[in-house]
PDB file of C-alpha atoms in Angstrom:
ATOM      1  CA  UNK A   1     -92.601 141.802-153.042  1.00 34.00           C
ATOM      2  CA  UNK A   2     -94.270 145.111-152.262  1.00 39.00           C
ATOM      3  CA  UNK A   3     -94.466 147.758-154.972  1.00 38.00           C
ATOM      4  CA  UNK A   4     -94.265 150.541-152.362  1.00 46.00           C
ATOM      5  CA  UNK A   5     -91.161 152.655-152.719  1.00 52.00           C
ATOM      6  CA  UNK A   6     -88.961 152.118-149.692  1.00 57.00           C
ATOM      7  CA  UNK A   7     -88.361 155.833-149.128  1.00 74.00           C
ATOM      8  CA  UNK A   8     -92.114 156.425-148.911  1.00 84.00           C
ATOM      9  CA  UNK A   9     -91.901 154.832-145.477  1.00 95.00           C
ATOM     10  CA  UNK A  10     -92.449 157.086-142.482  1.00 98.00           C
ATOM     11  CA  UNK A  11     -89.882 156.722-139.703  1.00 98.00           C
ATOM     12  CA  UNK A  12     -90.470 157.715-136.065  1.00 98.00           C
ATOM     13  CA  UNK A  13     -87.149 158.058-134.210  1.00 98.00           C
ATOM     14  CA  UNK A  14     -86.750 158.913-130.526  1.00 97.00           C
ATOM     15  CA  UNK A  15     -83.629 160.393-128.942  1.00 93.00           C
ATOM     16  CA  UNK A  16     -82.762 161.890-132.328  1.00 94.00           C
ATOM     17  CA  UNK A  17     -80.767 165.006-131.449  1.00 90.00           C
ATOM     18  CA  UNK A  18     -77.434 163.235-130.919  1.00 85.00           C
ATOM     19  CA  UNK A  19     -75.574 159.955-131.245  1.00 88.00           C
ATOM     20  CA  UNK A  20     -76.982 157.045-133.235  1.00 89.00           C
ATOM     21  CA  UNK A  21     -80.370 158.738-133.496  1.00 92.00           C
ATOM     22  CA  UNK A  22     -78.967 161.919-135.014  1.00 92.00           C
ATOM     23  CA  UNK A  23     -76.872 160.046-137.576  1.00 93.00           C
ATOM     24  CA  UNK A  24     -79.842 157.881-138.527  1.00 96.00           C
ATOM     25  CA  UNK A  25     -82.175 160.843-139.002  1.00 96.00           C
ATOM     26  CA  UNK A  26     -79.637 162.719-141.111  1.00 95.00           C
ATOM     27  CA  UNK A  27     -79.163 159.686-143.340  1.00 95.00           C
ATOM     28  CA  UNK A  28     -82.916 159.113-143.671  1.00 97.00           C
ATOM     29  CA  UNK A  29     -83.584 162.734-144.607  1.00 96.00           C
ATOM     30  CA  UNK A  30     -80.740 162.628-147.112  1.00 94.00           C
ATOM     31  CA  UNK A  31     -82.325 159.595-148.787  1.00 95.00           C
ATOM     32  CA  UNK A  32     -85.744 161.215-148.975  1.00 95.00           C
ATOM     33  CA  UNK A  33     -87.593 159.320-146.271  1.00 97.00           C
ATOM     34  CA  UNK A  34     -90.366 160.951-144.260  1.00 97.00           C
ATOM     35  CA  UNK A  35     -89.104 161.352-140.705  1.00 98.00           C
ATOM     36  CA  UNK A  36     -90.671 162.354-137.400  1.00 98.00           C
ATOM     37  CA  UNK A  37     -87.865 162.793-134.871  1.00 97.00           C
ATOM     38  CA  UNK A  38     -88.210 163.423-131.159  1.00 97.00           C
ATOM     39  CA  UNK A  39     -86.064 164.982-128.488  1.00 96.00           C
ATOM     40  CA  UNK A  40     -86.545 166.876-125.252  1.00 92.00           C
ATOM     41  CA  UNK A  41     -84.900 169.743-127.149  1.00 92.00           C
ATOM     42  CA  UNK A  42     -86.788 170.521-130.366  1.00 95.00           C
ATOM     43  CA  UNK A  43     -84.373 173.322-131.270  1.00 94.00           C
ATOM     44  CA  UNK A  44     -81.498 170.831-131.324  1.00 93.00           C
ATOM     45  CA  UNK A  45     -83.398 168.831-133.956  1.00 95.00           C
ATOM     46  CA  UNK A  46     -84.041 171.917-136.052  1.00 95.00           C
ATOM     47  CA  UNK A  47     -80.393 172.921-135.813  1.00 94.00           C
ATOM     48  CA  UNK A  48     -79.396 169.402-136.850  1.00 91.00           C
ATOM     49  CA  UNK A  49     -81.629 169.086-139.929  1.00 92.00           C
ATOM     50  CA  UNK A  50     -83.131 172.497-140.667  1.00 90.00           C
ATOM     51  CA  UNK A  51     -86.618 173.091-142.048  1.00 88.00           C
ATOM     52  CA  UNK A  52     -87.514 170.402-144.590  1.00 90.00           C
ATOM     53  CA  UNK A  53     -90.803 169.168-145.978  1.00 93.00           C
ATOM     54  CA  UNK A  54     -90.074 165.530-145.162  1.00 95.00           C
ATOM     55  CA  UNK A  55     -88.946 166.281-141.589  1.00 97.00           C
ATOM     56  CA  UNK A  56     -91.083 166.762-138.482  1.00 97.00           C
ATOM     57  CA  UNK A  57     -89.137 167.710-135.343  1.00 97.00           C
ATOM     58  CA  UNK A  58     -91.058 167.023-132.144  1.00 97.00           C
ATOM     59  CA  UNK A  59     -90.368 167.975-128.542  1.00 96.00           C
ATOM     60  CA  UNK A  60     -91.153 164.875-126.493  1.00 97.00           C
ATOM     61  CA  UNK A  61     -90.328 163.611-123.028  1.00 97.00           C
ATOM     62  CA  UNK A  62     -90.240 159.856-123.498  1.00 97.00           C
ATOM     63  CA  UNK A  63     -91.103 159.329-119.815  1.00 98.00           C
ATOM     64  CA  UNK A  64     -94.480 161.040-120.313  1.00 98.00           C
ATOM     65  CA  UNK A  65     -97.156 158.833-121.844  1.00 98.00           C
ATOM     66  CA  UNK A  66     -99.196 161.932-122.702  1.00 97.00           C
ATOM     67  CA  UNK A  67     -96.203 163.487-124.491  1.00 97.00           C
ATOM     68  CA  UNK A  68     -95.592 160.300-126.445  1.00 98.00           C
ATOM     69  CA  UNK A  69     -99.246 159.926-127.425  1.00 98.00           C
ATOM     70  CA  UNK A  70     -99.300 163.515-128.667  1.00 98.00           C
ATOM     71  CA  UNK A  71     -96.067 163.083-130.672  1.00 98.00           C
ATOM     72  CA  UNK A  72     -97.317 159.892-132.340  1.00 98.00           C
ATOM     73  CA  UNK A  73    -100.555 161.616-133.284  1.00 98.00           C
ATOM     74  CA  UNK A  74     -98.700 164.623-134.705  1.00 98.00           C
ATOM     75  CA  UNK A  75     -96.593 162.326-136.870  1.00 98.00           C
ATOM     76  CA  UNK A  76     -99.660 160.536-138.213  1.00 98.00           C
ATOM     77  CA  UNK A  77    -101.482 163.830-138.814  1.00 97.00           C
ATOM     78  CA  UNK A  78     -98.497 165.157-140.762  1.00 97.00           C
ATOM     79  CA  UNK A  79     -97.536 162.071-142.771  1.00 97.00           C
ATOM     80  CA  UNK A  80    -100.647 159.882-142.661  1.00 97.00           C
ATOM     81  CA  UNK A  81     -98.957 156.842-141.125  1.00 97.00           C
ATOM     82  CA  UNK A  82     -95.917 155.470-139.303  1.00 98.00           C
ATOM     83  CA  UNK A  83     -94.013 152.535-140.759  1.00 98.00           C
ATOM     84  CA  UNK A  84     -90.730 152.232-138.854  1.00 98.00           C
ATOM     85  CA  UNK A  85     -90.292 153.016-135.159  1.00 98.00           C
ATOM     86  CA  UNK A  86     -86.840 153.394-133.606  1.00 98.00           C
ATOM     87  CA  UNK A  87     -86.819 153.400-129.810  1.00 98.00           C
ATOM     88  CA  UNK A  88     -83.396 154.981-129.420  1.00 95.00           C
ATOM     89  CA  UNK A  89     -83.784 157.379-126.472  1.00 95.00           C
ATOM     90  CA  UNK A  90     -81.788 156.279-123.441  1.00 93.00           C
ATOM     91  CA  UNK A  91     -78.741 156.962-121.301  1.00 93.00           C
ATOM     92  CA  UNK A  92     -76.190 155.167-119.159  1.00 91.00           C
ATOM     93  CA  UNK A  93     -76.367 155.385-115.374  1.00 95.00           C
ATOM     94  CA  UNK A  94     -72.975 154.465-113.970  1.00 93.00           C
ATOM     95  CA  UNK A  95     -72.505 153.213-110.413  1.00 95.00           C
ATOM     96  CA  UNK A  96     -72.326 150.166-108.194  1.00 95.00           C
ATOM     97  CA  UNK A  97     -75.646 148.585-107.282  1.00 96.00           C
ATOM     98  CA  UNK A  98     -75.200 149.518-103.617  1.00 97.00           C
ATOM     99  CA  UNK A  99     -74.238 153.137-104.156  1.00 96.00           C
ATOM    100  CA  UNK A 100     -76.999 154.212-106.537  1.00 97.00           C
ATOM    101  CA  UNK A 101     -79.988 155.897-104.941  1.00 98.00           C
ATOM    102  CA  UNK A 102     -83.555 154.738-105.581  1.00 98.00           C
ATOM    103  CA  UNK A 103     -84.086 157.965-107.531  1.00 98.00           C
ATOM    104  CA  UNK A 104     -81.101 157.316-109.814  1.00 97.00           C
ATOM    105  CA  UNK A 105     -82.264 153.784-110.492  1.00 98.00           C
ATOM    106  CA  UNK A 106     -85.875 154.817-111.085  1.00 98.00           C
ATOM    107  CA  UNK A 107     -84.908 157.546-113.551  1.00 97.00           C
ATOM    108  CA  UNK A 108     -82.797 155.143-115.608  1.00 97.00           C
ATOM    109  CA  UNK A 109     -85.695 152.687-115.774  1.00 98.00           C
ATOM    110  CA  UNK A 110     -88.171 155.469-116.566  1.00 98.00           C
ATOM    111  CA  UNK A 111     -86.175 156.522-119.624  1.00 97.00           C
ATOM    112  CA  UNK A 112     -84.697 153.221-120.847  1.00 97.00           C
ATOM    113  CA  UNK A 113     -87.535 150.802-120.035  1.00 98.00           C
ATOM    114  CA  UNK A 114     -90.830 152.602-119.563  1.00 98.00           C
ATOM    115  CA  UNK A 115     -90.126 155.258-122.205  1.00 98.00           C
ATOM    116  CA  UNK A 116     -89.978 152.775-125.094  1.00 98.00           C
ATOM    117  CA  UNK A 117     -93.035 151.028-123.669  1.00 98.00           C
ATOM    118  CA  UNK A 118     -94.949 154.327-123.933  1.00 98.00           C
ATOM    119  CA  UNK A 119     -93.950 154.536-127.582  1.00 98.00           C
ATOM    120  CA  UNK A 120     -94.924 150.917-128.288  1.00 98.00           C
ATOM    121  CA  UNK A 121     -98.247 151.269-126.484  1.00 98.00           C
ATOM    122  CA  UNK A 122     -99.208 154.347-128.510  1.00 98.00           C
ATOM    123  CA  UNK A 123     -97.930 153.306-131.919  1.00 98.00           C
ATOM    124  CA  UNK A 124     -99.029 149.654-131.926  1.00 98.00           C
ATOM    125  CA  UNK A 125    -102.739 150.371-132.613  1.00 98.00           C
ATOM    126  CA  UNK A 126    -101.792 152.272-135.777  1.00 98.00           C
ATOM    127  CA  UNK A 127     -99.409 149.574-136.977  1.00 98.00           C
ATOM    128  CA  UNK A 128    -101.986 146.852-136.330  1.00 98.00           C
ATOM    129  CA  UNK A 129    -104.662 148.823-138.198  1.00 98.00           C
ATOM    130  CA  UNK A 130    -102.464 149.152-141.284  1.00 97.00           C
ATOM    131  CA  UNK A 131    -101.238 145.555-141.028  1.00 98.00           C
ATOM    132  CA  UNK A 132     -97.562 146.413-141.318  1.00 98.00           C
ATOM    133  CA  UNK A 133     -94.644 148.082-139.575  1.00 98.00           C
ATOM    134  CA  UNK A 134     -91.252 147.531-138.042  1.00 98.00           C
ATOM    135  CA  UNK A 135     -90.206 148.359-134.487  1.00 98.00           C
ATOM    136  CA  UNK A 136     -86.516 148.676-133.644  1.00 98.00           C
ATOM    137  CA  UNK A 137     -85.730 148.598-129.927  1.00 98.00           C
ATOM    138  CA  UNK A 138     -82.181 149.774-129.269  1.00 96.00           C
ATOM    139  CA  UNK A 139     -80.758 147.849-126.336  1.00 96.00           C
ATOM    140  CA  UNK A 140     -76.997 147.413-125.887  1.00 94.00           C
ATOM    141  CA  UNK A 141     -74.511 144.600-125.755  1.00 92.00           C
ATOM    142  CA  UNK A 142     -75.105 145.260-122.045  1.00 93.00           C
ATOM    143  CA  UNK A 143     -78.610 143.908-122.595  1.00 95.00           C
ATOM    144  CA  UNK A 144     -77.125 140.448-123.162  1.00 95.00           C
ATOM    145  CA  UNK A 145     -73.942 140.568-121.074  1.00 95.00           C
ATOM    146  CA  UNK A 146     -74.217 142.134-117.634  1.00 94.00           C
ATOM    147  CA  UNK A 147     -70.854 141.487-115.972  1.00 91.00           C
ATOM    148  CA  UNK A 148     -69.648 145.094-116.214  1.00 90.00           C
ATOM    149  CA  UNK A 149     -68.956 146.530-112.740  1.00 92.00           C
ATOM    150  CA  UNK A 150     -70.399 150.063-112.598  1.00 92.00           C
ATOM    151  CA  UNK A 151     -73.015 149.330-115.257  1.00 92.00           C
ATOM    152  CA  UNK A 152     -75.321 146.885-113.477  1.00 95.00           C
ATOM    153  CA  UNK A 153     -78.399 149.119-113.429  1.00 97.00           C
ATOM    154  CA  UNK A 154     -77.905 150.277-116.999  1.00 94.00           C
ATOM    155  CA  UNK A 155     -77.528 146.640-118.079  1.00 95.00           C
ATOM    156  CA  UNK A 156     -80.652 145.772-116.099  1.00 98.00           C
ATOM    157  CA  UNK A 157     -82.663 148.330-118.089  1.00 98.00           C
ATOM    158  CA  UNK A 158     -81.437 146.833-121.337  1.00 97.00           C
ATOM    159  CA  UNK A 159     -82.049 143.255-120.152  1.00 98.00           C
ATOM    160  CA  UNK A 160     -85.611 144.374-119.400  1.00 98.00           C
ATOM    161  CA  UNK A 161     -85.989 145.793-122.902  1.00 98.00           C
ATOM    162  CA  UNK A 162     -84.612 142.562-124.359  1.00 98.00           C
ATOM    163  CA  UNK A 163     -87.154 140.538-122.390  1.00 98.00           C
ATOM    164  CA  UNK A 164     -90.219 142.441-123.445  1.00 98.00           C
ATOM    165  CA  UNK A 165     -88.992 142.761-127.022  1.00 98.00           C
ATOM    166  CA  UNK A 166     -88.841 138.974-127.376  1.00 98.00           C
ATOM    167  CA  UNK A 167     -92.473 138.812-126.287  1.00 98.00           C
ATOM    168  CA  UNK A 168     -93.434 141.782-128.453  1.00 98.00           C
ATOM    169  CA  UNK A 169     -91.993 140.108-131.536  1.00 98.00           C
ATOM    170  CA  UNK A 170     -94.338 137.128-131.258  1.00 98.00           C
ATOM    171  CA  UNK A 171     -97.312 139.228-130.150  1.00 98.00           C
ATOM    172  CA  UNK A 172     -97.118 141.535-133.178  1.00 98.00           C
ATOM    173  CA  UNK A 173     -96.057 139.006-135.820  1.00 98.00           C
ATOM    174  CA  UNK A 174     -99.663 137.950-136.636  1.00 98.00           C
ATOM    175  CA  UNK A 175    -100.390 141.563-137.613  1.00 98.00           C
ATOM    176  CA  UNK A 176     -97.580 141.741-140.147  1.00 98.00           C
ATOM    177  CA  UNK A 177     -95.376 143.807-137.830  1.00 98.00           C
ATOM    178  CA  UNK A 178     -91.650 143.060-137.517  1.00 98.00           C
ATOM    179  CA  UNK A 179     -89.701 143.628-134.319  1.00 98.00           C
ATOM    180  CA  UNK A 180     -85.912 143.838-134.110  1.00 98.00           C
ATOM    181  CA  UNK A 181     -83.851 144.104-130.950  1.00 98.00           C
ATOM    182  CA  UNK A 182     -80.556 145.857-131.655  1.00 97.00           C
ATOM    183  CA  UNK A 183     -77.605 145.178-129.356  1.00 95.00           C
ATOM    184  CA  UNK A 184     -74.964 147.790-130.276  1.00 91.00           C
ATOM    185  CA  UNK A 185     -71.393 147.288-129.191  1.00 81.00           C
ATOM    186  CA  UNK A 186     -69.101 150.291-128.700  1.00 75.00           C
ATOM    187  CA  UNK A 187     -69.908 153.077-131.165  1.00 72.00           C
ATOM    188  CA  UNK A 188     -68.059 156.380-131.355  1.00 63.00           C
ATOM    189  CA  UNK A 189     -70.810 158.726-130.189  1.00 61.00           C
ATOM    190  CA  UNK A 190     -71.226 161.059-127.225  1.00 60.00           C
ATOM    191  CA  UNK A 191     -72.843 158.236-125.206  1.00 60.00           C
ATOM    192  CA  UNK A 192     -69.904 158.037-122.769  1.00 58.00           C
ATOM    193  CA  UNK A 193     -69.231 161.754-122.547  1.00 56.00           C
ATOM    194  CA  UNK A 194     -69.670 163.308-119.142  1.00 64.00           C
ATOM    195  CA  UNK A 195     -72.844 165.218-120.101  1.00 63.00           C
ATOM    196  CA  UNK A 196     -74.495 161.996-121.315  1.00 65.00           C
ATOM    197  CA  UNK A 197     -73.374 159.203-118.975  1.00 78.00           C
ATOM    198  CA  UNK A 198     -74.527 159.824-115.408  1.00 87.00           C
ATOM    199  CA  UNK A 199     -72.149 159.092-112.538  1.00 91.00           C
ATOM    200  CA  UNK A 200     -73.368 158.242-109.015  1.00 91.00           C
ATOM    201  CA  UNK A 201     -74.279 161.095-106.707  1.00 92.00           C
ATOM    202  CA  UNK A 202     -72.870 159.252-103.685  1.00 93.00           C
ATOM    203  CA  UNK A 203     -69.938 157.023-104.712  1.00 92.00           C
ATOM    204  CA  UNK A 204     -68.589 154.514-102.185  1.00 94.00           C
ATOM    205  CA  UNK A 205     -64.793 154.535-102.135  1.00 92.00           C
ATOM    206  CA  UNK A 206     -64.528 150.820-101.294  1.00 94.00           C
ATOM    207  CA  UNK A 207     -65.607 149.882-104.827  1.00 92.00           C
ATOM    208  CA  UNK A 208     -62.220 150.102-106.505  1.00 91.00           C
ATOM    209  CA  UNK A 209     -63.289 147.849-109.391  1.00 86.00           C
ATOM    210  CA  UNK A 210     -66.277 150.076-110.082  1.00 88.00           C
ATOM    211  CA  UNK A 211     -64.191 153.250-110.151  1.00 84.00           C
ATOM    212  CA  UNK A 212     -61.676 151.525-112.416  1.00 83.00           C
ATOM    213  CA  UNK A 213     -64.381 150.459-114.873  1.00 79.00           C
ATOM    214  CA  UNK A 214     -65.980 153.908-114.726  1.00 77.00           C
ATOM    215  CA  UNK A 215     -62.673 155.638-115.468  1.00 77.00           C
ATOM    216  CA  UNK A 216     -61.860 153.192-118.251  1.00 75.00           C
ATOM    217  CA  UNK A 217     -65.130 153.907-120.025  1.00 70.00           C
ATOM    218  CA  UNK A 218     -65.146 157.666-119.552  1.00 70.00           C
ATOM    219  CA  UNK A 219     -61.449 158.320-120.113  1.00 69.00           C
ATOM    220  CA  UNK A 220     -60.122 155.519-122.322  1.00 61.00           C
ATOM    221  CA  UNK A 221     -62.930 153.860-124.288  1.00 66.00           C
ATOM    222  CA  UNK A 222     -64.735 157.162-124.899  1.00 68.00           C
ATOM    223  CA  UNK A 223     -63.481 158.572-128.179  1.00 62.00           C
ATOM    224  CA  UNK A 224     -61.764 155.319-129.126  1.00 68.00           C
ATOM    225  CA  UNK A 225     -64.773 153.113-129.848  1.00 70.00           C
ATOM    226  CA  UNK A 226     -64.195 150.904-132.916  1.00 57.00           C
ATOM    227  CA  UNK A 227     -67.536 151.483-134.658  1.00 67.00           C
ATOM    228  CA  UNK A 228     -68.899 154.334-136.790  1.00 80.00           C
ATOM    229  CA  UNK A 229     -72.445 155.447-135.945  1.00 78.00           C
ATOM    230  CA  UNK A 230     -72.941 156.787-139.476  1.00 88.00           C
ATOM    231  CA  UNK A 231     -72.425 153.253-140.763  1.00 88.00           C
ATOM    232  CA  UNK A 232     -74.959 152.064-138.191  1.00 90.00           C
ATOM    233  CA  UNK A 233     -77.547 154.252-139.941  1.00 92.00           C
ATOM    234  CA  UNK A 234     -76.921 152.293-143.127  1.00 94.00           C
ATOM    235  CA  UNK A 235     -77.474 149.057-141.185  1.00 94.00           C
ATOM    236  CA  UNK A 236     -80.871 150.216-139.861  1.00 96.00           C
ATOM    237  CA  UNK A 237     -82.054 151.087-143.357  1.00 97.00           C
ATOM    238  CA  UNK A 238     -80.832 147.750-144.701  1.00 97.00           C
ATOM    239  CA  UNK A 239     -82.663 145.845-141.947  1.00 98.00           C
ATOM    240  CA  UNK A 240     -85.857 147.821-142.620  1.00 97.00           C
ATOM    241  CA  UNK A 241     -85.798 146.581-146.222  1.00 97.00           C
ATOM    242  CA  UNK A 242     -85.533 142.893-145.340  1.00 97.00           C
ATOM    243  CA  UNK A 243     -88.653 140.792-145.830  1.00 96.00           C
ATOM    244  CA  UNK A 244     -87.823 138.701-142.743  1.00 97.00           C
ATOM    245  CA  UNK A 245     -85.630 140.835-140.480  1.00 98.00           C
ATOM    246  CA  UNK A 246     -84.107 139.198-137.389  1.00 98.00           C
ATOM    247  CA  UNK A 247     -85.493 139.586-133.892  1.00 98.00           C
ATOM    248  CA  UNK A 248     -81.951 139.689-132.452  1.00 98.00           C
ATOM    249  CA  UNK A 249     -79.224 141.731-134.132  1.00 97.00           C
ATOM    250  CA  UNK A 250     -75.812 142.207-132.522  1.00 96.00           C
ATOM    251  CA  UNK A 251     -74.338 145.295-134.169  1.00 90.00           C
ATOM    252  CA  UNK A 252     -70.756 146.423-134.388  1.00 90.00           C
ATOM    253  CA  UNK A 253     -67.226 145.101-134.373  1.00 87.00           C
ATOM    254  CA  UNK A 254     -66.604 143.302-131.080  1.00 87.00           C
ATOM    255  CA  UNK A 255     -70.248 142.672-130.187  1.00 90.00           C
ATOM    256  CA  UNK A 256     -70.128 139.009-131.226  1.00 92.00           C
ATOM    257  CA  UNK A 257     -67.070 138.435-129.008  1.00 91.00           C
ATOM    258  CA  UNK A 258     -69.095 139.398-125.918  1.00 90.00           C
ATOM    259  CA  UNK A 259     -71.931 137.126-127.020  1.00 95.00           C
ATOM    260  CA  UNK A 260     -69.717 134.096-127.679  1.00 96.00           C
ATOM    261  CA  UNK A 261     -67.941 134.532-124.321  1.00 96.00           C
ATOM    262  CA  UNK A 262     -71.222 134.557-122.414  1.00 97.00           C
ATOM    263  CA  UNK A 263     -72.669 131.629-124.353  1.00 97.00           C
ATOM    264  CA  UNK A 264     -69.546 129.649-123.515  1.00 98.00           C
ATOM    265  CA  UNK A 265     -69.956 130.385-119.802  1.00 97.00           C
ATOM    266  CA  UNK A 266     -73.650 129.426-119.877  1.00 97.00           C
ATOM    267  CA  UNK A 267     -73.022 126.217-121.802  1.00 97.00           C
ATOM    268  CA  UNK A 268     -70.291 125.191-119.378  1.00 98.00           C
ATOM    269  CA  UNK A 269     -72.504 125.947-116.392  1.00 97.00           C
ATOM    270  CA  UNK A 270     -75.226 123.719-117.850  1.00 97.00           C
ATOM    271  CA  UNK A 271     -72.755 120.879-118.330  1.00 98.00           C
ATOM    272  CA  UNK A 272     -71.038 121.212-114.946  1.00 97.00           C
ATOM    273  CA  UNK A 273     -74.230 121.294-112.891  1.00 97.00           C
ATOM    274  CA  UNK A 274     -76.675 119.241-114.978  1.00 97.00           C
ATOM    275  CA  UNK A 275     -77.080 116.417-112.453  1.00 96.00           C
ATOM    276  CA  UNK A 276     -77.751 118.735-109.513  1.00 97.00           C
ATOM    277  CA  UNK A 277     -79.985 121.019-111.564  1.00 97.00           C
ATOM    278  CA  UNK A 278     -82.197 118.153-112.710  1.00 95.00           C
ATOM    279  CA  UNK A 279     -82.309 116.443-109.305  1.00 96.00           C
ATOM    280  CA  UNK A 280     -85.562 118.293-108.612  1.00 96.00           C
ATOM    281  CA  UNK A 281     -87.583 116.108-111.018  1.00 94.00           C
ATOM    282  CA  UNK A 282     -90.596 114.321-109.570  1.00 94.00           C
ATOM    283  CA  UNK A 283     -90.023 110.567-109.520  1.00 91.00           C
ATOM    284  CA  UNK A 284     -92.670 107.857-109.478  1.00 92.00           C
TER     285      UNK A 284
END
């Protein structure tokens, strides 16, 4: 058991000006942790927390590798190290696969997939050098279950994060670095508000199921999510204190229901088609 005080740890949190990130940073600061928090809007961070000795607000565009490298270096210069990284920055691009433009798709991947990779690429050398650390990659339940019409591209970005996080976990384990992939269910944040979730620029009217799902999320689920993001902050801190934290963590009431439903479908598909699937074996 380490003798290091837990609140001596330095946290680096992206997308920290609202939602889960904002609640996490506020909780961390309140408990005396050292926190570097990033946003495209530095003033929003200052307005959220104020000027505090243990808080470093940083303006950072997660899609810019140069921006990320600079922010990581500023955090290390200020606090001497980084211990816990939370890749939280991201947004939901709504729209049917057919109707989304290449630019809409690319932007969602730039922020949700390549942005966290910039952070990992720039922070990993420091974590390896100190022989410790914990990376949280915030996916979504949509990074495990993708059958949401209107959210295919967003789910694809989170599936991508899930894929490289599984590899990252085994790559970094020999260096004493933990990696946890968080799959949040529905949390009551501004994630589904109209200034956060992006709707398609050129909707196709034929996709009635897509419009129905879009309206359900923006008008019915939004504001009625069953989970409290302030309680999620407590969960992150608890996970960061575990000696052997999980690689996969499904967070929030209802998340496990989605997981069990998909596992059931996959298991049944394996059973129903086993003979045909294995008919490709080379015989001698």
